Short mmCIF file of N, CA, C and O in Angstrom, two decimals:
data_model
loop_
_atom_site.label_atom_id
_atom_site.label_comp_id
_atom_site.label_asym_id
_atom_site.label_seq_id
_atom_site.Cartn_x
_atom_site.Cartn_y
_atom_site.Cartn_z
N UNK A 1 162.19 60.30 3.22
CA UNK A 1 161.41 59.13 3.08
C UNK A 1 159.96 59.51 3.88
O UNK A 1 160.14 59.88 5.27
N UNK A 2 158.84 59.49 3.54
CA UNK A 2 157.70 59.80 4.22
C UNK A 2 157.47 58.61 5.49
O UNK A 2 157.82 57.59 5.25
N UNK A 3 156.87 58.98 6.44
CA UNK A 3 156.65 58.09 7.56
C UNK A 3 155.74 57.04 7.11
O UNK A 3 154.71 57.26 6.34
N UNK A 4 155.54 55.73 7.70
CA UNK A 4 155.06 54.79 7.30
C UNK A 4 153.55 55.09 8.13
O UNK A 4 153.33 55.84 9.14
N UNK A 5 152.54 54.40 7.66
CA UNK A 5 151.11 54.39 8.03
C UNK A 5 151.20 54.08 9.85
O UNK A 5 150.62 54.74 10.62
N UNK A 6 152.09 53.38 10.04
CA UNK A 6 152.11 52.71 11.57
C UNK A 6 152.75 53.66 12.20
O UNK A 6 152.38 53.87 13.44
N UNK A 7 153.79 54.30 11.96
CA UNK A 7 154.46 55.39 12.41
C UNK A 7 153.46 56.50 12.68
O UNK A 7 153.36 57.07 13.96
N UNK A 8 152.64 56.87 11.68
CA UNK A 8 151.73 57.83 11.68
C UNK A 8 150.70 57.58 12.99
O UNK A 8 150.56 58.63 13.63
N UNK A 9 150.19 56.63 12.85
CA UNK A 9 149.40 56.02 13.69
C UNK A 9 149.79 56.07 15.31
O UNK A 9 149.14 56.52 16.22
N UNK A 10 151.16 55.52 15.59
CA UNK A 10 151.44 55.39 16.89
C UNK A 10 151.99 56.89 17.30
O UNK A 10 151.77 57.21 18.40
N UNK A 11 152.12 57.71 16.51
CA UNK A 11 152.55 59.30 16.94
C UNK A 11 151.26 59.86 17.38
O UNK A 11 151.16 60.49 18.23
N UNK A 12 150.13 59.77 16.53
CA UNK A 12 148.94 60.41 16.70
C UNK A 12 148.18 59.98 17.92
O UNK A 12 147.40 60.39 18.54
N UNK A 13 148.43 58.29 18.35
CA UNK A 13 147.92 58.02 19.46
C UNK A 13 148.28 58.34 20.71
O UNK A 13 148.02 57.86 21.65
N UNK A 14 149.61 59.06 20.74
CA UNK A 14 150.15 59.31 22.02
C UNK A 14 149.20 60.37 22.86
O UNK A 14 148.92 60.01 23.95
N UNK A 15 148.41 61.18 22.07
CA UNK A 15 147.41 61.90 23.15
C UNK A 15 146.14 61.05 23.65
O UNK A 15 145.71 60.92 24.84
N UNK A 16 145.87 59.77 22.57
CA UNK A 16 144.87 58.93 23.15
C UNK A 16 145.56 58.43 24.46
O UNK A 16 144.84 57.88 25.32
N UNK A 17 146.94 57.68 24.25
CA UNK A 17 147.49 56.91 25.45
C UNK A 17 147.31 58.27 26.85
O UNK A 17 147.09 57.37 27.82
N UNK A 18 147.68 59.32 26.54
CA UNK A 18 147.80 60.15 27.79
C UNK A 18 146.15 60.10 28.31
O UNK A 18 146.25 60.26 29.60
N UNK A 19 145.14 60.35 27.50
CA UNK A 19 144.24 60.62 28.06
C UNK A 19 143.41 59.19 28.81
O UNK A 19 142.30 59.39 29.43
N UNK A 20 144.05 58.23 28.48
CA UNK A 20 143.64 56.78 29.02
C UNK A 20 144.29 56.21 29.88
O UNK A 20 144.18 55.00 30.43
N UNK A 21 145.44 57.02 30.47
CA UNK A 21 146.30 56.63 31.29
C UNK A 21 145.85 56.37 32.80
O UNK A 21 145.05 57.01 33.20
N UNK A 22 146.39 55.31 33.25
CA UNK A 22 145.92 55.00 34.99
C UNK A 22 147.13 55.53 35.66
O UNK A 22 148.11 55.16 34.93
N UNK A 23 146.80 55.93 36.78
CA UNK A 23 148.08 56.22 37.66
C UNK A 23 147.88 55.34 39.04
O UNK A 23 146.60 55.05 39.53
N UNK A 24 149.12 54.93 39.54
CA UNK A 24 149.16 53.81 40.84
C UNK A 24 150.15 54.50 41.50
O UNK A 24 151.51 54.59 41.38
N UNK A 25 149.73 55.11 42.80
CA UNK A 25 148.44 55.36 43.42
C UNK A 25 147.83 56.62 42.65
O UNK A 25 148.45 57.61 42.48
N UNK A 26 146.53 56.44 42.36
CA UNK A 26 145.66 57.58 41.55
C UNK A 26 145.76 58.85 41.99
O UNK A 26 146.04 59.78 41.75
N UNK A 27 145.68 58.87 43.38
CA UNK A 27 145.14 60.32 44.22
C UNK A 27 146.60 61.04 43.93
O UNK A 27 146.48 62.24 44.32
N UNK A 28 147.65 60.41 44.22
CA UNK A 28 148.88 61.07 44.48
C UNK A 28 149.71 61.29 43.16
O UNK A 28 150.40 62.24 43.06
N UNK A 29 149.75 60.46 42.51
CA UNK A 29 150.61 60.39 41.18
C UNK A 29 150.31 61.17 40.06
O UNK A 29 150.88 61.78 39.21
N UNK A 30 148.83 61.22 39.76
CA UNK A 30 148.17 61.84 38.62
C UNK A 30 148.62 63.06 38.63
O UNK A 30 148.83 63.50 37.37
N UNK A 31 148.56 63.89 39.73
CA UNK A 31 148.76 65.55 39.64
C UNK A 31 150.09 65.46 40.11
O UNK A 31 150.59 66.88 40.27
N UNK A 32 151.05 64.61 40.07
CA UNK A 32 152.41 64.59 40.65
C UNK A 32 153.44 65.59 39.65
O UNK A 32 153.35 65.49 38.50
N UNK A 33 154.39 66.14 40.29
CA UNK A 33 155.23 66.73 39.23
C UNK A 33 155.93 65.88 38.25
O UNK A 33 156.08 66.42 37.14
N UNK A 34 156.58 64.74 38.68
CA UNK A 34 157.21 63.97 37.85
C UNK A 34 156.29 63.54 36.62
O UNK A 34 156.84 63.29 35.32
N UNK A 35 154.98 63.27 36.70
CA UNK A 35 154.11 63.00 35.71
C UNK A 35 153.85 64.13 34.74
O UNK A 35 153.87 63.89 33.47
N UNK A 36 153.98 65.35 35.29
CA UNK A 36 153.85 66.53 34.28
C UNK A 36 154.96 66.51 33.75
O UNK A 36 155.03 67.09 32.43
N UNK A 37 156.39 66.27 34.36
CA UNK A 37 157.57 66.28 33.57
C UNK A 37 157.73 65.38 32.39
O UNK A 37 158.14 65.57 31.19
N UNK A 38 156.92 64.04 32.56
CA UNK A 38 156.90 62.94 31.71
C UNK A 38 156.02 63.44 30.31
O UNK A 38 156.51 63.43 29.48
N UNK A 39 155.01 64.05 30.69
CA UNK A 39 153.85 64.41 29.65
C UNK A 39 154.51 65.71 29.00
O UNK A 39 154.39 65.65 27.65
N UNK A 40 155.31 66.71 29.58
CA UNK A 40 156.14 67.72 29.01
C UNK A 40 157.20 67.21 27.68
O UNK A 40 157.30 67.53 26.83
N UNK A 41 157.73 66.02 28.55
CA UNK A 41 158.99 65.60 27.79
C UNK A 41 158.27 64.90 26.36
O UNK A 41 158.90 64.96 25.39
N UNK A 42 157.25 64.22 26.40
CA UNK A 42 156.48 63.58 25.41
C UNK A 42 156.00 64.50 24.39
O UNK A 42 156.29 64.28 23.11
N UNK A 43 155.56 65.88 24.93
CA UNK A 43 155.34 66.76 23.86
C UNK A 43 156.35 67.50 23.49
O UNK A 43 156.15 67.92 22.30
N UNK A 44 157.61 67.70 23.80
CA UNK A 44 158.65 68.40 23.30
C UNK A 44 159.41 67.52 22.35
O UNK A 44 160.21 68.00 21.59
N UNK A 45 159.44 66.13 22.35
CA UNK A 45 160.39 65.51 21.46
C UNK A 45 159.67 65.12 20.19
O UNK A 45 158.48 65.61 20.00
N UNK A 46 160.47 64.95 19.17
CA UNK A 46 160.04 64.73 17.97
C UNK A 46 159.07 63.59 17.55
O UNK A 46 159.15 62.61 18.50
N UNK A 47 158.56 63.63 16.56
CA UNK A 47 157.68 62.47 16.25
C UNK A 47 158.38 61.11 16.19
O UNK A 47 157.97 60.08 16.53
N UNK A 48 159.53 61.24 15.54
CA UNK A 48 160.48 59.79 15.50
C UNK A 48 160.85 59.50 16.91
O UNK A 48 160.70 58.22 17.28
N UNK A 49 161.21 60.40 17.89
CA UNK A 49 161.65 60.06 18.99
C UNK A 49 160.23 59.62 19.75
O UNK A 49 160.33 58.51 20.65
N UNK A 50 159.06 60.03 19.42
CA UNK A 50 157.78 59.67 20.32
C UNK A 50 157.68 58.37 19.97
O UNK A 50 157.07 57.51 20.66
N UNK A 51 157.82 57.90 18.53
CA UNK A 51 157.39 56.67 18.18
C UNK A 51 158.53 55.72 18.79
O UNK A 51 158.12 54.36 19.08
N UNK A 52 159.82 55.96 19.20
CA UNK A 52 160.66 55.10 19.90
C UNK A 52 160.17 54.89 21.16
O UNK A 52 160.21 53.77 21.78
N UNK A 53 159.57 56.01 21.80
CA UNK A 53 159.05 55.98 23.22
C UNK A 53 158.12 54.82 23.30
O UNK A 53 157.87 54.00 24.03
N UNK A 54 156.99 55.09 22.37
CA UNK A 54 156.07 54.19 22.22
C UNK A 54 156.31 52.83 22.10
O UNK A 54 155.87 52.00 22.74
N UNK A 55 157.31 52.59 21.33
CA UNK A 55 157.66 51.22 21.02
C UNK A 55 158.45 50.72 22.36
O UNK A 55 158.08 49.69 22.66
N UNK A 56 159.13 51.46 23.14
CA UNK A 56 159.80 51.10 24.25
C UNK A 56 158.69 50.95 25.44
O UNK A 56 158.83 49.92 26.00
N UNK A 57 157.68 51.58 25.43
CA UNK A 57 156.73 51.47 26.70
C UNK A 57 155.81 50.32 26.28
O UNK A 57 155.44 49.85 27.31
N UNK A 58 155.56 50.19 24.97
CA UNK A 58 154.51 49.02 24.72
C UNK A 58 155.06 47.76 24.34
O UNK A 58 154.27 46.93 24.49
N UNK A 59 156.18 47.61 23.86
CA UNK A 59 156.75 46.46 23.16
C UNK A 59 156.17 46.25 21.77
O UNK A 59 156.45 45.41 21.28
N UNK A 60 155.24 47.32 21.24
CA UNK A 60 154.65 47.00 20.00
C UNK A 60 155.44 47.75 18.88
O UNK A 60 155.67 48.81 19.04
N UNK A 61 155.60 46.86 17.73
CA UNK A 61 156.27 47.81 16.67
C UNK A 61 155.11 48.64 15.50
O UNK A 61 155.25 49.41 15.07
N UNK A 62 153.87 48.14 15.94
CA UNK A 62 152.85 48.72 15.45
C UNK A 62 151.62 48.65 16.13
O UNK A 62 151.40 47.47 17.18
N UNK A 63 150.51 49.45 15.94
CA UNK A 63 149.37 49.33 16.84
C UNK A 63 148.50 48.42 16.01
O UNK A 63 148.24 48.12 14.76
N UNK A 64 147.55 47.55 16.74
CA UNK A 64 146.55 46.65 16.18
C UNK A 64 145.44 47.57 15.62
O UNK A 64 145.22 48.75 15.93
N UNK A 65 144.52 46.84 15.01
CA UNK A 65 143.29 47.67 14.34
C UNK A 65 142.69 48.22 15.54
O UNK A 65 142.32 47.51 16.53
N UNK A 66 142.24 49.59 15.36
CA UNK A 66 141.78 50.29 16.55
C UNK A 66 142.43 51.04 17.47
O UNK A 66 142.15 51.50 18.32
N UNK A 67 143.90 50.84 17.23
CA UNK A 67 144.91 51.50 18.00
C UNK A 67 144.86 51.48 19.56
O UNK A 67 144.74 50.37 19.89
N UNK A 68 145.25 52.34 20.13
CA UNK A 68 145.34 52.11 21.83
C UNK A 68 143.83 51.87 22.31
O UNK A 68 144.13 51.16 23.27
N UNK A 69 142.96 52.19 21.73
CA UNK A 69 141.68 51.91 22.24
C UNK A 69 141.60 50.36 22.38
O UNK A 69 140.38 50.02 23.05
N UNK A 70 142.11 49.77 21.73
CA UNK A 70 141.90 48.13 21.78
C UNK A 70 143.00 47.44 22.54
O UNK A 70 142.87 46.20 22.69
N UNK A 71 143.68 48.14 23.10
CA UNK A 71 144.72 47.82 24.12
C UNK A 71 144.26 47.96 25.62
O UNK A 71 143.67 49.01 25.92
N UNK A 72 145.04 47.15 26.42
CA UNK A 72 144.64 47.50 27.98
C UNK A 72 145.06 49.11 28.32
O UNK A 72 146.08 49.53 27.65
N UNK A 73 144.54 49.75 29.31
CA UNK A 73 144.93 51.06 29.57
C UNK A 73 146.56 50.93 29.98
O UNK A 73 146.88 50.10 30.67
N UNK A 74 147.15 52.09 29.75
CA UNK A 74 148.47 52.39 29.79
C UNK A 74 148.38 52.68 31.52
O UNK A 74 147.52 53.60 31.82
N UNK A 75 149.46 52.38 32.10
CA UNK A 75 149.50 52.62 33.51
C UNK A 75 150.86 53.31 33.82
O UNK A 75 151.90 52.82 33.46
N UNK A 76 151.06 54.46 34.75
CA UNK A 76 152.27 54.75 35.33
C UNK A 76 152.15 54.76 36.87
O UNK A 76 151.25 55.17 37.46
N UNK A 77 153.33 54.19 37.08
CA UNK A 77 153.35 53.95 38.47
C UNK A 77 154.59 54.54 39.09
O UNK A 77 155.61 54.81 38.36
N UNK A 78 154.81 54.60 40.28
CA UNK A 78 155.90 55.51 41.28
C UNK A 78 156.82 54.18 41.45
O UNK A 78 156.50 53.24 41.72
N UNK A 79 157.95 54.58 40.96
CA UNK A 79 159.33 53.66 41.01
C UNK A 79 159.73 53.99 42.59
O UNK A 79 160.35 55.06 42.82
N UNK A 80 159.77 53.10 43.56
CA UNK A 80 160.27 53.42 44.88
C UNK A 80 161.80 53.34 45.04
O UNK A 80 162.31 53.36 46.38
N UNK A 81 162.43 53.06 43.93
CA UNK A 81 163.86 53.13 44.10
C UNK A 81 164.57 54.48 44.05
O UNK A 81 163.97 55.66 44.45
N UNK A 82 165.75 54.52 43.99
CA UNK A 82 166.90 55.59 44.03
C UNK A 82 166.34 56.54 43.03
O UNK A 82 166.01 56.05 41.86
N UNK A 83 166.60 57.72 43.27
CA UNK A 83 166.64 58.75 42.16
C UNK A 83 167.32 58.50 40.85
O UNK A 83 167.40 59.42 39.77
N UNK A 84 168.54 57.70 41.11
CA UNK A 84 169.73 57.75 40.21
C UNK A 84 169.05 56.47 39.08
O UNK A 84 169.92 56.43 38.17
N UNK A 85 167.86 55.93 39.53
CA UNK A 85 167.43 54.68 38.61
C UNK A 85 166.96 55.65 37.13
O UNK A 85 166.16 56.71 37.25
N UNK A 86 166.74 55.02 36.40
CA UNK A 86 166.09 55.33 34.99
C UNK A 86 164.78 54.85 35.04
O UNK A 86 164.58 54.01 35.71
N UNK A 87 163.82 55.39 34.37
CA UNK A 87 162.37 54.96 34.38
C UNK A 87 162.55 53.64 33.75
O UNK A 87 163.29 53.29 32.70
N UNK A 88 161.51 52.76 33.87
CA UNK A 88 161.67 51.39 33.55
C UNK A 88 160.17 51.07 33.26
O UNK A 88 159.12 51.77 33.47
N UNK A 89 159.85 49.92 32.34
CA UNK A 89 158.59 49.66 31.72
C UNK A 89 158.33 48.03 31.90
O UNK A 89 159.51 47.27 32.13
N UNK A 90 157.01 47.75 32.13
CA UNK A 90 156.79 46.25 32.07
C UNK A 90 155.71 46.40 30.80
O UNK A 90 154.57 46.85 30.83
N UNK A 91 156.29 45.76 29.74
CA UNK A 91 155.60 45.81 28.26
C UNK A 91 154.37 44.85 28.28
O UNK A 91 153.34 45.07 27.87
N UNK A 92 154.53 43.93 29.21
CA UNK A 92 153.20 43.04 29.45
C UNK A 92 152.24 43.52 30.01
O UNK A 92 151.01 43.31 29.69
N UNK A 93 152.51 44.47 31.09
CA UNK A 93 151.12 45.15 31.61
C UNK A 93 150.85 46.47 31.16
O UNK A 93 150.18 47.36 31.80
N UNK A 94 151.68 47.01 30.12
CA UNK A 94 151.70 48.54 29.56
C UNK A 94 151.69 49.45 30.91
O UNK A 94 151.07 50.17 31.13
N UNK A 95 152.86 49.33 31.80
CA UNK A 95 153.27 49.90 32.68
C UNK A 95 154.62 50.62 32.58
O UNK A 95 155.29 49.93 32.20
N UNK A 96 154.57 52.10 33.14
CA UNK A 96 155.65 52.65 33.05
C UNK A 96 156.10 53.11 34.63
O UNK A 96 155.13 53.40 35.32
N UNK A 97 157.30 52.79 34.99
CA UNK A 97 157.59 53.22 36.56
C UNK A 97 158.63 54.24 36.48
O UNK A 97 159.73 54.22 35.95
N UNK A 98 158.10 55.34 37.38
CA UNK A 98 159.03 56.56 37.16
C UNK A 98 159.24 56.82 38.61
O UNK A 98 158.60 56.93 39.42
N UNK A 99 160.77 57.11 38.74
CA UNK A 99 160.95 57.45 40.15
C UNK A 99 160.67 58.87 40.32
O UNK A 99 160.56 59.73 39.43
N UNK A 100 160.59 59.36 41.44
CA UNK A 100 160.23 60.80 41.62
C UNK A 100 161.14 61.80 41.61
O UNK A 100 161.69 62.57 42.29
N UNK A 101 161.55 62.08 40.24
CA UNK A 101 162.61 63.13 40.09
C UNK A 101 162.05 64.29 40.43
O UNK A 101 160.90 64.89 40.34
N UNK A 102 163.05 65.12 41.02
CA UNK A 102 162.89 66.65 41.43
C UNK A 102 162.89 67.60 40.32
O UNK A 102 162.24 68.76 40.59
N UNK A 103 163.55 67.25 39.35
CA UNK A 103 163.70 68.44 38.21
C UNK A 103 163.29 67.48 36.94
O UNK A 103 163.55 66.44 36.68
N UNK A 104 163.11 68.47 36.01
CA UNK A 104 162.64 68.11 34.49
C UNK A 104 163.97 67.35 34.18
O UNK A 104 164.06 66.65 33.15
N UNK A 105 165.15 68.10 34.43
CA UNK A 105 166.53 67.56 33.77
C UNK A 105 166.84 66.02 34.21
O UNK A 105 167.47 65.45 33.58
N UNK A 106 166.28 65.64 35.39
CA UNK A 106 166.59 64.27 35.83
C UNK A 106 165.94 63.40 35.01
O UNK A 106 166.40 62.22 34.94
N UNK A 107 164.82 63.60 34.71
CA UNK A 107 163.90 62.70 33.70
C UNK A 107 164.90 62.69 32.48
O UNK A 107 164.80 61.57 31.84
#
């Protein structure tokens, strides 16, 4: 079964999402190892898994006209909790909270 237009749009929009992502705190987190792990993970998963990830991160089943550019900027923040925690999101504010995992395998 061919992917729906919405699935193609959401998958293609991942690079747009990465390019417009804000980081909190910006000076420390943007170049951090855990952020590099996250974007590596995004690059390595299948389009179907990337679509599921986008849906989990944004709460959107499909993108509005204009794609990600019509939405608020996506934000990645440090989760100050234990390294045993899973990443979490706030779909209302388009925010992803990442613990500072020490290895790619932990993510």
